[in-house]
Short mmCIF file of C-alpha atoms in Angstrom, two decimals:
data_model
loop_
_atom_site.label_atom_id
_atom_site.label_comp_id
_atom_site.label_asym_id
_atom_site.label_seq_id
_atom_site.Cartn_x
_atom_site.Cartn_y
_atom_site.Cartn_z
CA MET A 1 103.57 56.32 109.22
CA SER A 2 100.96 58.87 110.00
CA ALA A 3 97.46 59.00 108.70
CA LEU A 4 94.66 61.49 108.74
CA VAL A 5 91.54 59.96 110.20
CA LEU A 6 88.17 61.72 110.19
CA SER A 7 85.44 60.24 112.36
CA LYS A 8 81.82 61.31 112.05
CA VAL A 9 82.79 64.82 111.00
CA THR A 10 79.98 67.33 110.67
CA VAL A 11 80.48 70.92 109.53
CA ARG A 12 77.70 73.49 109.80
CA TYR A 13 77.49 76.92 108.24
CA GLY A 14 74.93 78.90 110.16
CA GLY A 15 71.93 76.59 110.16
CA ILE A 16 72.98 74.62 107.11
CA VAL A 17 74.76 71.31 107.43
CA ALA A 18 77.51 71.32 104.80
CA VAL A 19 79.16 68.05 105.81
CA ARG A 20 77.40 65.24 107.67
CA ASN A 21 78.94 62.26 109.51
CA VAL A 22 81.92 61.83 107.25
CA ASP A 23 84.42 59.07 108.03
CA LEU A 24 87.56 58.84 105.98
CA GLU A 25 91.25 58.09 106.15
CA VAL A 26 94.25 59.21 104.13
CA GLY A 27 97.67 57.56 104.46
CA ASP A 28 100.97 58.79 103.09
CA ASN A 29 101.87 57.98 99.50
CA GLU A 30 98.26 57.84 98.51
CA ILE A 31 95.91 60.15 96.67
CA LEU A 32 92.36 60.17 97.94
CA ALA A 33 90.01 62.05 95.65
CA VAL A 34 86.80 63.46 97.04
CA LEU A 35 84.40 63.97 94.15
CA GLY A 36 81.06 65.61 94.08
CA ALA A 37 78.95 68.25 92.44
CA ASN A 38 79.11 71.92 93.25
CA GLY A 39 77.83 72.45 96.78
CA ALA A 40 78.32 68.84 97.86
CA GLY A 41 80.36 70.02 100.85
CA LYS A 42 83.81 69.22 99.48
CA SER A 43 85.44 72.54 100.37
CA SER A 44 83.74 72.63 103.77
CA LEU A 45 85.22 69.23 104.52
CA LEU A 46 88.76 70.50 103.88
CA LYS A 47 88.09 73.69 105.82
CA GLY A 48 86.91 71.59 108.73
CA VAL A 49 90.13 69.58 108.68
CA VAL A 50 92.49 72.58 108.68
CA GLY A 51 90.55 74.59 111.23
CA LEU A 52 89.13 77.24 108.90
CA ALA A 53 85.62 76.00 109.75
CA LYS A 54 84.51 74.80 113.17
CA LEU A 55 83.33 71.22 113.39
CA GLY A 56 79.75 70.72 114.54
CA SER A 57 80.75 67.28 115.78
CA GLY A 58 83.24 64.51 115.10
CA THR A 59 86.99 64.27 115.45
CA VAL A 60 90.04 64.75 113.25
CA LYS A 61 93.06 62.68 114.17
CA TRP A 62 96.55 62.99 112.75
CA GLY A 63 98.62 59.97 113.72
CA ASP A 64 98.32 59.85 117.50
CA HIS A 65 97.27 63.48 117.82
CA ASP A 66 93.74 64.75 118.07
CA ILE A 67 93.80 67.97 116.03
CA THR A 68 90.07 68.67 116.25
CA GLY A 69 89.52 72.37 116.83
CA SER A 70 93.18 73.38 116.45
CA ALA A 71 93.91 76.74 114.81
CA PRO A 72 94.97 76.65 111.13
CA TYR A 73 98.56 77.63 111.95
CA GLN A 74 98.88 74.85 114.52
CA ILE A 75 97.64 72.30 112.01
CA ALA A 76 100.07 73.63 109.40
CA ARG A 77 102.92 73.21 111.88
CA ARG A 78 102.03 69.54 112.19
CA GLY A 79 102.72 69.05 108.49
CA ILE A 80 99.23 69.34 107.01
CA VAL A 81 99.04 72.02 104.35
CA LEU A 82 96.01 73.18 102.39
CA VAL A 83 96.29 74.40 98.82
CA PRO A 84 93.20 76.56 98.85
CA GLU A 85 90.52 76.92 96.23
CA GLY A 86 91.46 79.60 93.71
CA ARG A 87 95.20 79.11 94.62
CA ARG A 88 95.26 82.21 96.88
CA VAL A 89 98.88 83.08 96.10
CA PHE A 90 100.16 86.25 97.76
CA ALA A 91 99.79 88.40 94.66
CA PRO A 92 101.93 91.40 95.68
CA LEU A 93 104.84 89.20 96.80
CA THR A 94 107.31 87.70 94.36
CA VAL A 95 107.27 84.03 93.41
CA GLU A 96 110.32 83.42 95.57
CA GLU A 97 108.79 85.26 98.54
CA ASN A 98 105.65 83.15 98.20
CA LEU A 99 107.79 80.03 98.40
CA LEU A 100 109.63 81.37 101.44
CA ILE A 101 106.34 82.09 103.20
CA GLY A 102 105.49 78.47 102.50
CA ALA A 103 108.67 77.55 104.37
CA TYR A 104 107.68 79.71 107.37
CA THR A 105 107.77 76.70 109.69
CA GLN A 106 111.13 75.52 108.30
CA LYS A 107 113.62 78.02 109.62
CA SER A 108 116.88 76.52 108.36
CA LYS A 109 118.20 78.67 105.51
CA THR A 110 120.17 75.84 103.95
CA TRP A 111 117.13 73.59 104.01
CA GLN A 112 115.05 76.36 102.39
CA LYS A 113 117.63 76.78 99.63
CA SER A 114 117.75 73.10 98.75
CA ARG A 115 113.98 72.84 98.94
CA ILE A 116 113.53 75.83 96.62
CA SER A 117 115.78 74.25 94.03
CA HIS A 118 113.78 71.05 94.39
CA VAL A 119 110.55 72.97 93.75
CA PHE A 120 112.18 74.77 90.82
CA SER A 121 113.22 71.45 89.29
CA MET A 122 109.64 70.25 89.63
CA PHE A 123 108.19 73.47 88.20
CA PRO A 124 110.89 75.08 86.02
CA VAL A 125 108.57 77.93 85.04
CA LEU A 126 108.64 79.16 88.64
CA ALA A 127 112.42 79.52 88.44
CA GLU A 128 112.06 81.71 85.37
CA ARG A 129 109.51 83.88 87.16
CA ARG A 130 111.11 83.87 90.60
CA ALA A 131 111.46 87.66 90.89
CA LYS A 132 108.02 88.44 89.40
CA SER A 133 104.96 89.32 91.45
CA ALA A 134 102.85 86.20 91.91
CA GLY A 135 99.80 88.16 90.76
CA LEU A 136 101.30 88.43 87.29
CA LEU A 137 101.44 84.66 86.74
CA SER A 138 98.89 82.77 84.63
CA GLY A 139 96.31 80.58 86.35
CA GLY A 140 98.29 77.39 85.71
CA GLU A 141 101.50 78.99 86.95
CA GLN A 142 99.71 80.21 90.07
CA GLN A 143 98.51 76.66 90.72
CA MET A 144 102.09 75.42 90.40
CA LEU A 145 103.19 78.16 92.79
CA ALA A 146 100.48 77.14 95.25
CA PHE A 147 101.78 73.54 95.06
CA GLY A 148 105.36 74.73 95.39
CA ARG A 149 104.45 76.91 98.37
CA ALA A 150 102.81 73.91 100.05
CA LEU A 151 105.85 71.70 99.34
CA MET A 152 108.11 74.29 100.97
CA ALA A 153 106.45 73.51 104.30
CA ASN A 154 107.90 70.00 104.15
CA PRO A 155 104.38 68.59 104.55
CA LYS A 156 103.36 65.03 105.22
CA LEU A 157 99.88 65.62 103.87
CA ILE A 158 98.62 68.12 101.30
CA LEU A 159 94.95 68.97 101.00
CA MET A 160 93.99 70.34 97.58
CA ASP A 161 90.81 72.23 96.96
CA GLU A 162 89.82 72.04 93.26
CA PRO A 163 93.31 72.36 91.76
CA SER A 164 91.88 72.12 88.22
CA MET A 165 89.45 74.99 88.66
CA GLY A 166 89.49 77.56 85.88
CA LEU A 167 92.38 75.95 84.00
CA ALA A 168 92.59 74.90 80.34
CA PRO A 169 92.43 71.09 79.72
CA VAL A 170 96.08 70.82 78.68
CA ILE A 171 97.14 72.64 81.84
CA ILE A 172 94.89 70.42 83.96
CA ASP A 173 96.80 67.40 82.63
CA SER A 174 100.13 68.75 83.75
CA ILE A 175 98.72 69.85 87.12
CA MET A 176 97.41 66.32 87.72
CA GLN A 177 100.82 64.91 86.79
CA SER A 178 102.28 67.20 89.47
CA VAL A 179 99.77 65.83 91.97
CA ALA A 180 100.96 62.32 91.15
CA ALA A 181 104.60 63.42 91.49
CA ILE A 182 103.88 64.96 94.90
CA ALA A 183 102.36 61.71 96.15
CA LYS A 184 105.39 59.78 94.84
CA GLU A 185 107.52 61.77 97.29
CA GLY A 186 105.68 60.08 100.13
CA ILE A 187 103.24 62.90 100.76
CA GLY A 188 99.62 61.98 101.29
CA VAL A 189 97.14 63.88 99.12
CA LEU A 190 93.51 64.58 99.90
CA MET A 191 92.16 66.15 96.74
CA VAL A 192 88.73 67.60 96.33
CA GLU A 193 87.63 67.86 92.69
CA GLN A 194 84.62 68.62 90.61
CA ASN A 195 86.48 67.50 87.53
CA ALA A 196 86.07 63.78 88.14
CA ALA A 197 87.72 62.69 84.89
CA ALA A 198 90.91 64.55 85.74
CA ALA A 199 90.97 63.37 89.35
CA LEU A 200 90.37 59.70 88.41
CA GLU A 201 93.51 59.79 86.25
CA VAL A 202 95.77 60.08 89.29
CA ALA A 203 93.76 59.08 92.37
CA HIS A 204 94.20 55.76 94.16
CA ARG A 205 90.99 55.79 96.11
CA VAL A 206 87.81 57.77 95.65
CA VAL A 207 85.07 59.05 97.89
CA ILE A 208 81.91 60.54 96.44
CA LEU A 209 80.20 63.21 98.41
CA ASP A 210 76.60 64.25 97.88
CA ARG A 211 74.88 66.93 99.95
CA GLY A 212 77.49 66.54 102.64
CA GLU A 213 77.34 62.76 102.92
CA ILE A 214 79.55 60.02 101.55
CA ILE A 215 77.45 57.95 99.15
CA LEU A 216 80.16 55.81 97.62
CA ARG A 217 83.76 54.89 98.30
CA GLY A 218 86.25 52.52 96.73
CA SER A 219 89.27 52.12 94.52
CA VAL A 220 89.40 54.02 91.25
CA ASP A 221 88.56 50.91 89.24
CA GLU A 222 85.57 50.06 91.39
CA VAL A 223 84.24 53.57 91.25
CA ARG A 224 84.85 54.35 87.61
CA SER A 225 82.17 51.92 86.43
CA HIS A 226 79.65 52.77 89.15
CA PRO A 227 76.45 54.54 88.11
CA LEU A 228 76.77 57.01 90.97
CA VAL A 229 79.90 58.42 89.36
CA LEU A 230 77.56 59.77 86.75
CA GLU A 231 76.34 62.02 89.50
CA ALA A 232 79.81 63.27 90.24
CA PHE A 233 80.26 64.04 86.57
CA LEU A 234 76.91 65.51 85.78
CA GLY A 235 75.50 66.55 89.12
CA LYS A 236 72.55 65.46 91.18
CA ALA A 237 69.96 66.73 88.73
CA ALA A 238 70.89 64.18 86.06
CA VAL A 239 70.46 61.26 88.46
CA ASP A 240 67.27 62.64 89.98
CA ARG A 241 65.81 62.86 86.51
CA GLU A 242 66.59 59.22 85.90
CA LYS A 243 65.07 58.16 89.22
CA HIS A 244 61.79 59.82 88.36
CA ILE A 245 61.46 57.72 85.23
CA PRO A 246 59.35 54.70 86.23
CA MET B 1 119.56 126.63 105.17
CA GLN B 2 118.69 126.97 108.84
CA GLN B 3 115.09 126.36 107.81
CA VAL B 4 116.11 123.16 106.06
CA ILE B 5 117.81 121.87 109.23
CA ASN B 6 114.77 122.70 111.33
CA ALA B 7 112.39 121.17 108.81
CA LEU B 8 114.52 118.04 108.63
CA THR B 9 114.39 117.68 112.41
CA LEU B 10 110.66 118.23 112.59
CA GLY B 11 110.14 115.90 109.63
CA SER B 12 112.12 113.16 111.37
CA ILE B 13 109.90 113.41 114.45
CA TYR B 14 106.80 113.24 112.24
CA LEU B 15 108.39 110.30 110.50
CA LEU B 16 109.13 108.29 113.65
CA PHE B 17 105.60 108.89 114.79
CA SER B 18 104.00 108.03 111.44
CA LEU B 19 106.03 104.86 110.85
CA GLY B 20 104.34 102.92 113.62
CA LEU B 21 100.92 104.14 112.58
CA THR B 22 101.41 103.18 108.95
CA LEU B 23 102.89 99.80 109.92
CA ALA B 24 99.81 98.89 111.97
CA TRP B 25 97.38 100.38 109.49
CA GLY B 26 98.97 99.01 106.34
CA THR B 27 99.64 95.47 107.52
CA LEU B 28 97.20 94.76 110.34
CA LYS B 29 94.44 97.13 109.19
CA VAL B 30 94.51 98.74 112.61
CA LEU B 31 94.10 102.50 112.43
CA ASN B 32 95.06 103.15 116.02
CA LEU B 33 93.86 106.62 117.01
CA ALA B 34 95.42 106.06 120.43
CA HIS B 35 98.87 106.24 118.79
CA GLY B 36 99.13 109.90 119.80
CA ALA B 37 98.23 109.06 123.39
CA VAL B 38 100.89 106.34 123.41
CA PHE B 39 103.38 108.95 122.21
CA VAL B 40 102.45 111.24 125.10
CA PHE B 41 102.54 108.27 127.49
CA ALA B 42 106.24 107.76 126.67
CA SER B 43 106.93 111.40 127.50
CA LEU B 44 105.02 110.93 130.70
CA ILE B 45 107.25 107.99 131.59
CA GLY B 46 110.24 110.22 130.84
CA PHE B 47 108.79 112.98 133.02
CA LEU B 48 108.15 110.62 135.92
CA VAL B 49 111.42 108.67 135.88
CA THR B 50 113.65 111.71 135.44
CA HIS B 51 111.91 113.68 138.20
CA LYS B 52 111.75 110.74 140.60
CA PHE B 53 114.99 108.87 139.91
CA GLY B 54 117.10 111.12 137.70
CA LEU B 55 117.80 108.36 135.20
CA SER B 56 120.26 108.90 132.33
CA PHE B 57 119.05 109.74 128.83
CA PRO B 58 119.65 106.36 127.10
CA LEU B 59 117.82 104.65 129.94
CA VAL B 60 114.91 107.07 129.63
CA VAL B 61 114.70 106.44 125.88
CA GLY B 62 114.76 102.70 126.49
CA LEU B 63 112.09 102.87 129.17
CA GLY B 64 109.92 105.19 127.08
CA MET B 65 110.07 102.88 124.07
CA LEU B 66 109.46 99.78 126.17
CA GLY B 67 106.55 101.40 128.00
CA ALA B 68 104.96 102.69 124.81
CA GLY B 69 105.43 99.32 123.10
CA LEU B 70 103.90 97.43 126.01
CA LEU B 71 101.01 99.89 126.25
CA THR B 72 100.25 99.35 122.56
CA LEU B 73 100.41 95.60 123.08
CA LEU B 74 98.01 95.95 125.98
CA ILE B 75 95.56 98.00 123.89
CA ASP B 76 95.83 95.37 121.18
CA ALA B 77 95.24 92.49 123.59
CA ILE B 78 92.32 94.10 125.40
CA VAL B 79 90.55 96.00 122.62
CA PHE B 80 91.64 95.17 119.07
CA LYS B 81 91.91 91.40 119.51
CA ARG B 82 88.33 91.18 120.71
CA ILE B 83 87.13 93.40 117.87
CA ARG B 84 88.87 91.13 115.35
CA GLN B 85 86.99 88.17 116.82
CA ILE B 86 83.53 89.70 116.85
CA SER B 87 83.64 91.57 113.55
CA ARG B 88 81.82 90.22 110.54
CA ASP B 89 84.48 91.40 108.11
CA GLU B 90 87.63 93.46 107.80
CA ARG B 91 85.76 96.65 107.04
CA GLN B 92 83.64 96.46 110.15
CA ALA B 93 86.71 95.62 112.24
CA GLU B 94 88.55 98.64 110.89
CA LEU B 95 85.68 100.94 111.74
CA LEU B 96 85.18 99.50 115.24
CA MET B 97 88.90 99.79 115.99
CA LEU B 98 88.84 103.39 114.85
CA ALA B 99 86.04 104.22 117.28
CA ALA B 100 87.43 102.13 120.14
CA SER B 101 90.93 103.57 119.83
CA LEU B 102 89.45 107.06 120.04
CA GLY B 103 88.04 106.05 123.41
CA VAL B 104 91.38 104.61 124.51
CA ALA B 105 93.05 107.87 123.51
CA ALA B 106 90.61 109.86 125.66
CA ILE B 107 91.18 107.63 128.67
CA LEU B 108 94.96 107.84 128.35
CA ALA B 109 94.81 111.62 127.94
CA SER B 110 92.92 112.05 131.21
CA VAL B 111 95.31 109.72 133.00
CA THR B 112 98.20 111.84 131.74
CA ARG B 113 96.52 115.07 132.81
CA ASN B 114 96.02 113.72 136.32
CA LEU B 115 99.49 112.27 136.68
CA THR B 116 101.12 115.54 135.62
CA LEU B 117 99.02 117.37 138.22
CA GLU B 118 97.09 119.36 135.62
CA SER B 119 100.22 121.26 134.70
CA HIS B 120 99.83 122.30 131.09
CA ASN B 121 103.20 121.11 129.91
CA PHE B 122 105.67 118.62 131.21
CA GLY B 123 109.15 117.61 130.23
CA LEU B 124 112.22 115.72 131.33
CA THR B 125 114.51 117.27 133.91
CA PRO B 126 116.98 119.59 132.16
CA GLN B 127 119.95 117.57 133.46
CA THR B 128 118.82 114.52 131.50
CA PHE B 129 120.12 115.77 128.20
CA THR B 130 122.59 118.56 127.57
CA THR B 131 122.00 120.23 124.25
CA ILE B 132 125.22 121.23 122.53
CA PRO B 133 124.98 123.56 119.56
CA TYR B 134 127.41 123.34 116.66
CA PHE B 135 127.90 126.17 114.21
CA PHE B 136 128.58 125.72 110.52
CA GLY B 137 129.01 129.33 109.44
CA PRO B 138 125.66 130.95 110.20
CA ILE B 139 123.88 127.62 110.60
CA ARG B 140 123.21 126.24 114.06
CA VAL B 141 122.76 122.52 114.49
CA THR B 142 122.40 120.88 117.90
CA ASN B 143 123.48 117.40 118.89
CA MET B 144 119.78 116.69 119.54
CA GLN B 145 118.91 117.58 115.96
CA PHE B 146 121.66 115.31 114.70
CA MET B 147 120.32 112.50 116.82
CA ILE B 148 116.70 113.00 115.75
CA VAL B 149 117.51 113.03 112.03
CA PHE B 150 119.92 110.11 112.40
CA LEU B 151 117.36 108.00 114.26
CA GLY B 152 114.52 109.01 111.96
CA VAL B 153 116.33 108.15 108.76
CA GLY B 154 118.08 105.16 110.30
CA LEU B 155 114.87 103.59 111.52
CA VAL B 156 113.13 104.12 108.18
CA VAL B 157 115.90 102.17 106.50
CA ALA B 158 115.90 99.51 109.21
CA LEU B 159 112.13 99.09 109.09
CA ALA B 160 112.07 98.96 105.29
CA LEU B 161 114.80 96.30 105.26
CA TRP B 162 113.03 94.34 107.99
CA ILE B 163 109.74 94.32 106.10
CA ARG B 164 111.42 93.45 102.82
CA TYR B 165 113.89 90.75 103.84
CA SER B 166 113.12 89.29 107.25
CA ARG B 167 111.01 86.21 107.82
CA ALA B 168 108.58 88.15 110.02
CA GLY B 169 108.46 91.11 107.62
CA ARG B 170 107.62 88.84 104.73
CA ALA B 171 104.91 87.13 106.76
CA LEU B 172 103.54 90.53 107.72
CA ARG B 173 103.16 91.48 104.05
CA ALA B 174 101.45 88.18 103.36
CA LEU B 175 99.20 88.74 106.37
CA ALA B 176 98.26 92.16 105.04
CA TYR B 177 97.20 90.65 101.74
CA ASP B 178 95.41 87.47 102.86
CA PRO B 179 95.29 86.66 106.59
CA ALA B 180 93.43 83.34 106.22
CA THR B 181 95.89 81.87 103.72
CA CYS B 182 98.77 83.22 105.80
CA GLY B 183 97.54 81.11 108.72
CA LEU B 184 97.57 78.04 106.49
CA MET B 185 101.32 78.58 106.05
CA GLY B 186 101.88 78.12 109.78
CA VAL B 187 101.98 81.82 110.63
CA ASN B 188 100.45 82.57 114.01
CA PRO B 189 98.58 85.81 113.30
CA THR B 190 98.30 86.74 116.99
CA SER B 191 102.01 86.67 117.77
CA LEU B 192 102.94 88.27 114.46
CA SER B 193 100.58 91.18 114.98
CA ALA B 194 101.83 91.51 118.55
CA ILE B 195 105.37 92.01 117.21
CA ALA B 196 104.16 94.64 114.77
CA MET B 197 102.08 96.45 117.40
CA PHE B 198 105.02 96.50 119.81
CA ILE B 199 107.30 98.00 117.17
CA ALA B 200 104.64 100.57 116.29
CA GLY B 201 104.26 101.60 119.92
CA ALA B 202 108.00 101.69 120.59
CA MET B 203 108.52 104.03 117.64
CA ALA B 204 105.81 106.35 118.92
CA GLY B 205 107.56 106.23 122.29
CA LEU B 206 110.90 107.17 120.77
CA ALA B 207 109.27 110.08 118.95
CA GLY B 208 107.64 111.16 122.22
CA ILE B 209 110.86 111.25 124.23
CA LEU B 210 112.81 112.94 121.43
CA LEU B 211 110.21 115.65 120.83
CA THR B 212 109.89 116.32 124.55
CA VAL B 213 113.63 116.86 124.87
CA TYR B 214 113.78 118.86 121.62
CA LEU B 215 111.00 121.24 122.65
CA GLY B 216 111.77 121.15 126.39
CA ALA B 217 108.20 120.19 127.27
CA ILE B 218 104.98 118.98 125.68
CA GLY B 219 101.34 119.09 126.76
CA PRO B 220 98.96 116.19 127.33
CA GLU B 221 97.23 117.04 124.04
CA ALA B 222 100.44 117.06 121.97
CA GLY B 223 99.46 113.70 120.53
CA ASP B 224 96.24 115.03 119.00
CA SER B 225 97.74 117.47 116.53
CA LEU B 226 100.47 114.97 115.73
CA MET B 227 97.84 112.32 114.97
CA LEU B 228 96.24 114.63 112.45
CA LYS B 229 99.59 115.32 110.83
CA ALA B 230 100.59 111.66 110.78
CA PHE B 231 97.26 110.74 109.25
CA SER B 232 97.87 113.18 106.42
CA ILE B 233 101.48 112.05 106.02
CA ILE B 234 100.41 108.44 105.66
CA VAL B 235 97.61 109.14 103.24
CA LEU B 236 99.93 111.42 101.31
CA GLY B 237 102.76 108.90 101.11
CA GLY B 238 100.57 105.82 100.62
CA VAL B 239 99.12 103.70 103.43
CA GLY B 240 101.53 100.99 104.58
CA SER B 241 104.43 102.41 102.60
CA VAL B 242 107.56 103.07 104.68
CA TRP B 243 109.24 105.20 102.03
CA GLY B 244 105.93 106.97 101.48
CA ALA B 245 105.94 107.96 105.16
CA LEU B 246 109.45 109.37 104.71
CA VAL B 247 108.40 111.45 101.71
CA GLY B 248 105.13 112.52 103.35
CA ALA B 249 106.77 113.54 106.63
CA MET B 250 109.48 115.59 104.96
CA PHE B 251 106.95 117.11 102.58
CA LEU B 252 104.69 118.26 105.43
CA ALA B 253 107.59 119.56 107.54
CA ALA B 254 109.01 121.47 104.56
CA ALA B 255 105.62 122.91 103.70
CA GLU B 256 105.10 124.04 107.28
CA SER B 257 108.55 125.65 107.48
CA ILE B 258 108.08 127.47 104.20
CA VAL B 259 104.68 128.79 105.23
CA LEU B 260 106.04 129.84 108.63
CA ASN B 261 108.89 131.64 106.95
CA PHE B 262 106.69 133.72 104.68
CA THR B 263 103.54 134.30 106.73
CA ALA B 264 102.64 135.20 110.27
CA GLY B 265 102.04 131.54 111.04
CA GLY B 266 98.28 131.52 111.47
CA TYR B 267 97.81 129.75 108.17
CA VAL B 268 100.41 127.00 108.65
CA ASP B 269 97.94 124.17 109.02
CA ALA B 270 95.57 125.46 106.37
CA ILE B 271 98.27 125.76 103.74
CA ALA B 272 100.16 122.58 104.68
CA PHE B 273 97.04 120.46 104.69
CA GLY B 274 95.70 122.26 101.64
CA MET B 275 98.78 121.12 99.76
CA ILE B 276 98.10 117.57 100.85
CA ILE B 277 94.57 117.72 99.48
CA LEU B 278 96.04 118.99 96.23
CA VAL B 279 98.51 116.10 95.99
CA LEU B 280 95.80 113.58 96.80
CA LEU B 281 93.54 114.90 94.08
CA ILE B 282 96.34 114.19 91.61
CA ARG B 283 97.59 110.90 93.11
CA PRO B 284 94.76 109.35 95.13
CA ARG B 285 96.81 106.34 96.26
CA GLY B 286 99.60 108.50 97.63
CA ILE B 287 103.01 109.43 96.29
CA ILE B 288 104.56 105.99 96.85
CA PRO B 289 101.73 103.47 97.06
CA ALA B 290 102.42 100.26 99.00
CA GLU B 291 102.44 97.11 96.94
CA LYS B 292 99.12 96.25 95.36
CA ALA B 293 97.94 93.15 93.60
CA ASP B 294 98.08 93.49 89.85
CA ARG B 295 96.06 90.47 89.00
CA VAL B 296 94.45 87.84 91.14
#
């Protein structure tokens, strides 16, 4: 049992505070959704965890290990993998090569083979396209490849940055089903989403981030009926407008 | 036919030299202008160890490659690594490395000049390698020529296979495309680029020793003209493309031989490089472009 624990995490970009004093915890088997409007600091939070952004203050713990300030590759080797915003597949490499890069930390060839067939059974379309350049895949297929690539690392925790971004509604549904399937394998999921409706379908717990701070947290059922979720759906402006009405 | 043999030999030297340069440039975005100085450095090692200790040829080749590889690693660790850290973006890093490596090249060239006691040319002791000519009718081929072409072509194939199929080669291609995401996959960019830089340097070292033996001696500035040629070969073949380097190197060597055969020789560079400009105007990305993203 390992858990990701963030304590009082602050991330700054230049002079701007993107994330302020965030405490949260993700265990295995569970999907924690971080919702918030554009610019709420969701991506910065994930970048802070994986070492792509330096923390201004606070600590990130992974089980018994303090991974604050570790390089991205060191964090990846501990079993925490980020599926980045915009998928970021290696476009010139084939689908299969992308998956093998995902398995960079898993050197056993036999393990890689069985893991690839596992990924192919989860995403059959990747098997059909295995020899194609990843850049030629559709957006939904690229998202599946990004998931598959993360799974190849044999992760214990997957961080997902806006997996629904730029995808058609029907594709978003199947992507969210994949997220649920990934968690069922015992992998913890920390998912950042702007598409609250989609994320609430599969998440177990929810955190709502506004201007870098957590303003609400709870189970999906608690959060779904909360007025602040309106903000996550419609953005800060909608709520501000309501507040100004006497 | 004799011209073809000579061109093939020269082309293989160009090739060995260009491979390392294109590897570093295409994958790590390091255009190392000190590559020519590293090449000369290997010859210098050969000069020193054969004159001082009379080492055997395979040992000299090994030492030259090791020394050149380590020197390149050292340049990377002292200069390029720091530039990568302080640069705002890839473009600025590339430009800074270009300028810095020019400085490194100048420093190494003066070290070489001093160590060879200002003698214009230096080479290995003649005993190190005995050249044996073979005759096929009117055509003369030496064992050295055989070796150069064999190593040139062999290493192209080996490098291409390594980049295509090995774990490190695959990671290197991913690193070339998107370094940040590559790190998220558990790839340590520092150690991976160190491997690539060492290979690049070792290949320059091999080219240095082989050319020194082939010509008998080279000068401290031999790296400069070779740099210019390699630069054209890489741009001609396509930056980062191993097969492109093969085509470019043979193309340039053939062009030079043809021009030499029909003119007094004064126009060799003008015509050879003129042809390259011509090819580039028709195929701006080179004859065999390295893989490019089709859609992102």
